[in-house]
mmCIF file with all atom_site columns, C-alpha atoms in Angstrom:
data_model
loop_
_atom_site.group_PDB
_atom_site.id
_atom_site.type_symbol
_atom_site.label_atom_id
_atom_site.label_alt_id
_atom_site.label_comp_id
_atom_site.label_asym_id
_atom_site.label_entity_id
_atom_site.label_seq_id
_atom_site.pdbx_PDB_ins_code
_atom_site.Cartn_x
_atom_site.Cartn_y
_atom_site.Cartn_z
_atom_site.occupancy
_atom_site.B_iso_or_equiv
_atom_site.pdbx_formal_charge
_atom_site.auth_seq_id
_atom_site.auth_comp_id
_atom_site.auth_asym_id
_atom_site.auth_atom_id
_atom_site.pdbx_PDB_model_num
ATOM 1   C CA . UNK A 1 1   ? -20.273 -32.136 44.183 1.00 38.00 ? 1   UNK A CA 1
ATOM 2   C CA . UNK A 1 2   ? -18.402 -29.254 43.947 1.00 35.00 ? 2   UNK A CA 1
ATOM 3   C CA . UNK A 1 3   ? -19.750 -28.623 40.097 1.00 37.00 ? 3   UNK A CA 1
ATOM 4   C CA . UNK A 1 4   ? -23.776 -29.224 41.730 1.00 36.00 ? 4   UNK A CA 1
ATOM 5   C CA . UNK A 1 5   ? -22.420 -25.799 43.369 1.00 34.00 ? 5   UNK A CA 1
ATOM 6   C CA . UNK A 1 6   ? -21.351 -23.817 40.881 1.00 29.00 ? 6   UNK A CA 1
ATOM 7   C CA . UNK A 1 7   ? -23.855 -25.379 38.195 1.00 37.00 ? 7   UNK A CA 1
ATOM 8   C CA . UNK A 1 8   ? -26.426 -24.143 40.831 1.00 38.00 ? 8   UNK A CA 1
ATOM 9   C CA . UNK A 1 9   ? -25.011 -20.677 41.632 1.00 35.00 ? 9   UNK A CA 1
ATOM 10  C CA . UNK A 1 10  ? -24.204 -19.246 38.381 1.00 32.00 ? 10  UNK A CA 1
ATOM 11  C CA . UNK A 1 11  ? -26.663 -19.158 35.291 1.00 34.00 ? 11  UNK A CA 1
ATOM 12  C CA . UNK A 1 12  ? -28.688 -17.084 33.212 1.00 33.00 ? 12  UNK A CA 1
ATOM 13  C CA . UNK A 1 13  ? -31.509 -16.993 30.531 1.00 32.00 ? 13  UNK A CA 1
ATOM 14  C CA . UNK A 1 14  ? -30.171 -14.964 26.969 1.00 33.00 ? 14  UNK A CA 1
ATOM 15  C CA . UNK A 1 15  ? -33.806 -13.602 27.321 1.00 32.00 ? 15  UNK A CA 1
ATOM 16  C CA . UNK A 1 16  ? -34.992 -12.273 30.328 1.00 31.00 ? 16  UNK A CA 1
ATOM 17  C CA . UNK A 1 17  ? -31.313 -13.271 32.315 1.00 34.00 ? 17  UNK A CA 1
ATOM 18  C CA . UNK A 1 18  ? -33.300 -14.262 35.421 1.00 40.00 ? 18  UNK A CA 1
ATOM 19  C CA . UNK A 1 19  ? -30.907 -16.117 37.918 1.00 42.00 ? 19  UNK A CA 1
ATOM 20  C CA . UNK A 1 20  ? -30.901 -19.276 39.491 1.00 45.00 ? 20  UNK A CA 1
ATOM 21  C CA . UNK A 1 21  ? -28.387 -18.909 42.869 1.00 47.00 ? 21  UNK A CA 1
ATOM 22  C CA . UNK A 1 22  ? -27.501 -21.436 45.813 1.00 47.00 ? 22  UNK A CA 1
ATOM 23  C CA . UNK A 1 23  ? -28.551 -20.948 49.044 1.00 47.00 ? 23  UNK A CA 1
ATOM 24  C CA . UNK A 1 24  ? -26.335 -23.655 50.701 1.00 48.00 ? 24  UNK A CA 1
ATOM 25  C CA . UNK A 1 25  ? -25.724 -27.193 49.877 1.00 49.00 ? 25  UNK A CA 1
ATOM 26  C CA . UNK A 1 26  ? -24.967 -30.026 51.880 1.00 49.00 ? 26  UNK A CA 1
ATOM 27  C CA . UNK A 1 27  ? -22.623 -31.950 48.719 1.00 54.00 ? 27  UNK A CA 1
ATOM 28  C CA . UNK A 1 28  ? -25.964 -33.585 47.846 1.00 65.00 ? 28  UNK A CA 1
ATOM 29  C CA . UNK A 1 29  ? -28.892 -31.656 48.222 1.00 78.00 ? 29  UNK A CA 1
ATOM 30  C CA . UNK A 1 30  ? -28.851 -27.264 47.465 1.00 80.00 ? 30  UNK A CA 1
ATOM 31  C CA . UNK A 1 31  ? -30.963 -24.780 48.390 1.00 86.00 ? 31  UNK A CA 1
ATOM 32  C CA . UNK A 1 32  ? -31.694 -21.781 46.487 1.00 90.00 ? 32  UNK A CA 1
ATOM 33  C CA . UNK A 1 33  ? -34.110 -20.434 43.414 1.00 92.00 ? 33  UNK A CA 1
ATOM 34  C CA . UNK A 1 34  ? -34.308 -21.260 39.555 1.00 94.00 ? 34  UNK A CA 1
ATOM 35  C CA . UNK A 1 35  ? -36.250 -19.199 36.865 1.00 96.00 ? 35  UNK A CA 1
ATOM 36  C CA . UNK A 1 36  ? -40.061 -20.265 36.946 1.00 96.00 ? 36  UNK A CA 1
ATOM 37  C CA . UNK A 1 37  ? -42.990 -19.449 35.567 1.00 95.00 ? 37  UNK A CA 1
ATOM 38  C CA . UNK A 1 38  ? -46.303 -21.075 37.032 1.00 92.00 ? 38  UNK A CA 1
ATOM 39  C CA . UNK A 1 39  ? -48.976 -19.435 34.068 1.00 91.00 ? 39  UNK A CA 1
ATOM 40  C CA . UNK A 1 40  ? -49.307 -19.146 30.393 1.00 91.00 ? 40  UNK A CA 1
ATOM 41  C CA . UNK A 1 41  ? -48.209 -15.368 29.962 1.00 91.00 ? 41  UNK A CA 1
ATOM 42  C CA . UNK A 1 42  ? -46.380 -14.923 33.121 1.00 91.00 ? 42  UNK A CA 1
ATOM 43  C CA . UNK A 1 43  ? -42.584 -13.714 33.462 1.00 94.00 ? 43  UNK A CA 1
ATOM 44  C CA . UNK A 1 44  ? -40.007 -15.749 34.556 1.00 95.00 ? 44  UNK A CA 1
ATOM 45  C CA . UNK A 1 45  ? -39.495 -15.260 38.363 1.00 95.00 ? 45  UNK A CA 1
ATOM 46  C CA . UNK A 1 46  ? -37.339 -16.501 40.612 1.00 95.00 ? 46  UNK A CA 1
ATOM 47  C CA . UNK A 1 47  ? -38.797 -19.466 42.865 1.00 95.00 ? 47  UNK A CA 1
ATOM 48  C CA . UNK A 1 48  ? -37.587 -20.972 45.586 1.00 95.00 ? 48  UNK A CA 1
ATOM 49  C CA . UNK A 1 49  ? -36.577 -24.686 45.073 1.00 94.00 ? 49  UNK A CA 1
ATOM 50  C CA . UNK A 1 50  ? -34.689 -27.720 46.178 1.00 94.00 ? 50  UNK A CA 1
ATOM 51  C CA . UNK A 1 51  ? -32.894 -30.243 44.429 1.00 93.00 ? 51  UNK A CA 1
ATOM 52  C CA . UNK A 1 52  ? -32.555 -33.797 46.105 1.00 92.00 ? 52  UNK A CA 1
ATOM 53  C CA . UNK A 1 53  ? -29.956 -35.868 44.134 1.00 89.00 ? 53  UNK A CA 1
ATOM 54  C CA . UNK A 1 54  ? -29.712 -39.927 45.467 1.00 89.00 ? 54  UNK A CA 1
ATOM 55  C CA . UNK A 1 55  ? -27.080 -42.614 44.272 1.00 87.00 ? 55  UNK A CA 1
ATOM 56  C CA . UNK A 1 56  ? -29.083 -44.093 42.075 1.00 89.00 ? 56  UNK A CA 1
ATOM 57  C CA . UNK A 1 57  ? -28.828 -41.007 39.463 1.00 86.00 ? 57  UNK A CA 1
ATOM 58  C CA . UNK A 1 58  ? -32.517 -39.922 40.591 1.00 92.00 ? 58  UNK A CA 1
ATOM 59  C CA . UNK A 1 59  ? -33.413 -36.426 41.773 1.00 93.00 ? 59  UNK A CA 1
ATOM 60  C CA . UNK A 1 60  ? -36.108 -34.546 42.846 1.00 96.00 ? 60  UNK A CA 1
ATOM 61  C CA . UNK A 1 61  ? -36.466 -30.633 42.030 1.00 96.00 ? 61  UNK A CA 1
ATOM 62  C CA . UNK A 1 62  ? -39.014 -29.246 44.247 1.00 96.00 ? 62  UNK A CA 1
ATOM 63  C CA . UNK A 1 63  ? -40.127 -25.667 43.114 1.00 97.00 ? 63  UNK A CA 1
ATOM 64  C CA . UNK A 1 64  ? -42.444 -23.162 45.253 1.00 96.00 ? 64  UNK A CA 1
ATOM 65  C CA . UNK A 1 65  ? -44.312 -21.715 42.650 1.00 93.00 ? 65  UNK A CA 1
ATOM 66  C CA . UNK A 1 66  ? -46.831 -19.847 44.626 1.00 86.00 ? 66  UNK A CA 1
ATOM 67  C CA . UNK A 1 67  ? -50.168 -19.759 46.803 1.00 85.00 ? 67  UNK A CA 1
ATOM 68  C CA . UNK A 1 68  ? -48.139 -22.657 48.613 1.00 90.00 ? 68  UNK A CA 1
ATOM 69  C CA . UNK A 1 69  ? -47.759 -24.948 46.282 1.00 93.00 ? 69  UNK A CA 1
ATOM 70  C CA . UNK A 1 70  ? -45.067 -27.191 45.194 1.00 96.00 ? 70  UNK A CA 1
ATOM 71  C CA . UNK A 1 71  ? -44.147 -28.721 41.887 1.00 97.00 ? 71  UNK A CA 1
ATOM 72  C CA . UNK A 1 72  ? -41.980 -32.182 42.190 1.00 98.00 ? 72  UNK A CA 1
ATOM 73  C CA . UNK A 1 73  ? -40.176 -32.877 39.068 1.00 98.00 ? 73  UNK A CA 1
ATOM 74  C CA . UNK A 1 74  ? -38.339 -35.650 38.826 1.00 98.00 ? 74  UNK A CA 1
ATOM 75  C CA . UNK A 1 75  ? -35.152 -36.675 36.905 1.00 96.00 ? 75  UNK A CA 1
ATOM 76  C CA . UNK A 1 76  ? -33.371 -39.678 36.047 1.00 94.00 ? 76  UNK A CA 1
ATOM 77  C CA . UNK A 1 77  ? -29.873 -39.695 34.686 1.00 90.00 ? 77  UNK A CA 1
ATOM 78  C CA . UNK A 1 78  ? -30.278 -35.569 34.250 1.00 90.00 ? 78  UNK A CA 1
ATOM 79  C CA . UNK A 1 79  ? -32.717 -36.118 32.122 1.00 94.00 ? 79  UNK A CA 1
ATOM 80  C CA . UNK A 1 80  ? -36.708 -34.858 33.561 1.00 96.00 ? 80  UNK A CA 1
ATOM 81  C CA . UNK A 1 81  ? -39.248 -37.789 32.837 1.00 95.00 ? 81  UNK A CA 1
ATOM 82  C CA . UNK A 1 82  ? -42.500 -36.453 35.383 1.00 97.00 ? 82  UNK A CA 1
ATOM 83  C CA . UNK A 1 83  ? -43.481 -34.337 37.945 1.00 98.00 ? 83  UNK A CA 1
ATOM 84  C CA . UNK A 1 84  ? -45.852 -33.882 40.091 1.00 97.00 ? 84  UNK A CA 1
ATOM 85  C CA . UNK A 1 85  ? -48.326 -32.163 38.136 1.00 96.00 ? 85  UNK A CA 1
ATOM 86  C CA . UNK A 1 86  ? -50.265 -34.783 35.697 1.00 96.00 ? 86  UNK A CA 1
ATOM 87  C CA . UNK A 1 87  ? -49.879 -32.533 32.912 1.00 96.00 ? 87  UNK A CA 1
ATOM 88  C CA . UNK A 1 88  ? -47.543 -33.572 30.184 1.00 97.00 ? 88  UNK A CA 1
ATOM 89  C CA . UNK A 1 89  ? -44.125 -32.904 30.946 1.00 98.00 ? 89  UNK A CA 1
ATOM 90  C CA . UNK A 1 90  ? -41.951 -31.716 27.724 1.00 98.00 ? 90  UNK A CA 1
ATOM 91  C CA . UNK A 1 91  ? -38.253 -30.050 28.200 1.00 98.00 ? 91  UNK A CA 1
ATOM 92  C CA . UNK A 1 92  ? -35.176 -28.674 25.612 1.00 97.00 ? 92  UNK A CA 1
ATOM 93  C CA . UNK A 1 93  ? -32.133 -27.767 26.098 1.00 96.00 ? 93  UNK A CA 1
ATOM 94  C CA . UNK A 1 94  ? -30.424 -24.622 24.975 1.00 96.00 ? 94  UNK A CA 1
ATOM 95  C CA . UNK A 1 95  ? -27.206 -24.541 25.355 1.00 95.00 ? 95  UNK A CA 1
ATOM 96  C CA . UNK A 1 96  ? -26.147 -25.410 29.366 1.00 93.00 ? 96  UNK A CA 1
ATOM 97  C CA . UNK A 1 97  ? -29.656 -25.051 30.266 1.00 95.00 ? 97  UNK A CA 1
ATOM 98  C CA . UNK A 1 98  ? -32.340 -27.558 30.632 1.00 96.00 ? 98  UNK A CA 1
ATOM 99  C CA . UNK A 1 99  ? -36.103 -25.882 29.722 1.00 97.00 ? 99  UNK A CA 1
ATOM 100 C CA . UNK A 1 100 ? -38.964 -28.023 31.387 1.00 98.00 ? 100 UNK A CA 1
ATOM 101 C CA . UNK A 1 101 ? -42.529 -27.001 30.067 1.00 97.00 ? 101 UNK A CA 1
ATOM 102 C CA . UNK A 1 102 ? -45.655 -28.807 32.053 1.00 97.00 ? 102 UNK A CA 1
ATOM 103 C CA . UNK A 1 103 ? -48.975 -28.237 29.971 1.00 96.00 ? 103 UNK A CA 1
ATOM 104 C CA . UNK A 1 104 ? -50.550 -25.804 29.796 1.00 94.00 ? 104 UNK A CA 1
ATOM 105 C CA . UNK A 1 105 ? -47.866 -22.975 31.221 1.00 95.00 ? 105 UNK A CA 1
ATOM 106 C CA . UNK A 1 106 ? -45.587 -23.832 33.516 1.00 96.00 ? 106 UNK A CA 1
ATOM 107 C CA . UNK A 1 107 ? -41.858 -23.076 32.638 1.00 97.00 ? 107 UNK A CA 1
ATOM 108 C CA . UNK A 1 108 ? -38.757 -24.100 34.261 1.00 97.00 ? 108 UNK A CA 1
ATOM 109 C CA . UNK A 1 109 ? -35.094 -23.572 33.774 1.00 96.00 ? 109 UNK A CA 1
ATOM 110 C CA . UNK A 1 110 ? -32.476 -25.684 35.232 1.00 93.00 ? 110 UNK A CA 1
ATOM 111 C CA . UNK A 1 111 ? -28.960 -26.033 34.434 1.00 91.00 ? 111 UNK A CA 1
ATOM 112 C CA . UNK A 1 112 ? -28.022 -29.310 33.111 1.00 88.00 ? 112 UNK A CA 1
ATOM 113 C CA . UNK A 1 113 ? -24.690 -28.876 35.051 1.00 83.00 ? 113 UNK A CA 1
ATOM 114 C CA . UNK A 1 114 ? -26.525 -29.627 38.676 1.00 82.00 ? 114 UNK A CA 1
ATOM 115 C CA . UNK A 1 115 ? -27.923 -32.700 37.322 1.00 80.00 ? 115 UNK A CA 1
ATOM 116 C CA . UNK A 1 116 ? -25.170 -34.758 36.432 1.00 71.00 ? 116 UNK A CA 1
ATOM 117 C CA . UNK A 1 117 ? -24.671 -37.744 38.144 1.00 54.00 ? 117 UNK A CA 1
ATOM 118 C CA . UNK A 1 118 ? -21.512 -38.115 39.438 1.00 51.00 ? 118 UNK A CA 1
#
């Protein structure tokens, strides 16, 4: 759990080095914000989000991306296969980072270290 915490805390994009940081974690689920961007042609910000991890190797990201709304995506194995939104759902990874894109502009950057299963 310990590397959910530090995986969470610590990372940056090469491009715009926008932050994702911890807010508190309970060893399962953490609290804090990842780089997010909700329309074609805006910056990455930094949103407030939530990752749920279960025993299973499921999780749940849940990302406050503005005007109160929500976007669920959903893992398996570390690997995002839907979210909320019923957009299509594509991601890459460069380098430690995970990049989700949901159709037609929504941008999300996660690092691949707090999604390990255990």
């Amino acid at each position: 759990m310990y590397r959910l915490a530090i995986a969470f805390a610590l990372i940056s994009s090469p491009v715009l080095a926008q932050v994702a940081t911890q807010a508190g974690t309970d060893g399962q689920n953490a609290l804090g914000t990842v780089p997010c961007a909700a329309k074609t042609g805006d910056p990455l910000q930094s949103c407030n989000a939530e990752l749920r991890r279960r025993d299973d190797g499921t999780a749940t990201l849940a990302v406050a991306i503005g005007n109160g709304n929500v976007r669920n995506i959903y893992f398996t194995d570390g690997v995002p296969d839907s979210s909320s939104s019923t957009s299509q759902l594509t991601y890459e990874t460069r380098g430690d980072l995970l990049v989700i894109f949901i159709e037609p502009g929504e941008v999300y950057e996660i690092p691949k270290a707090a999604l390990n299963t255990q």
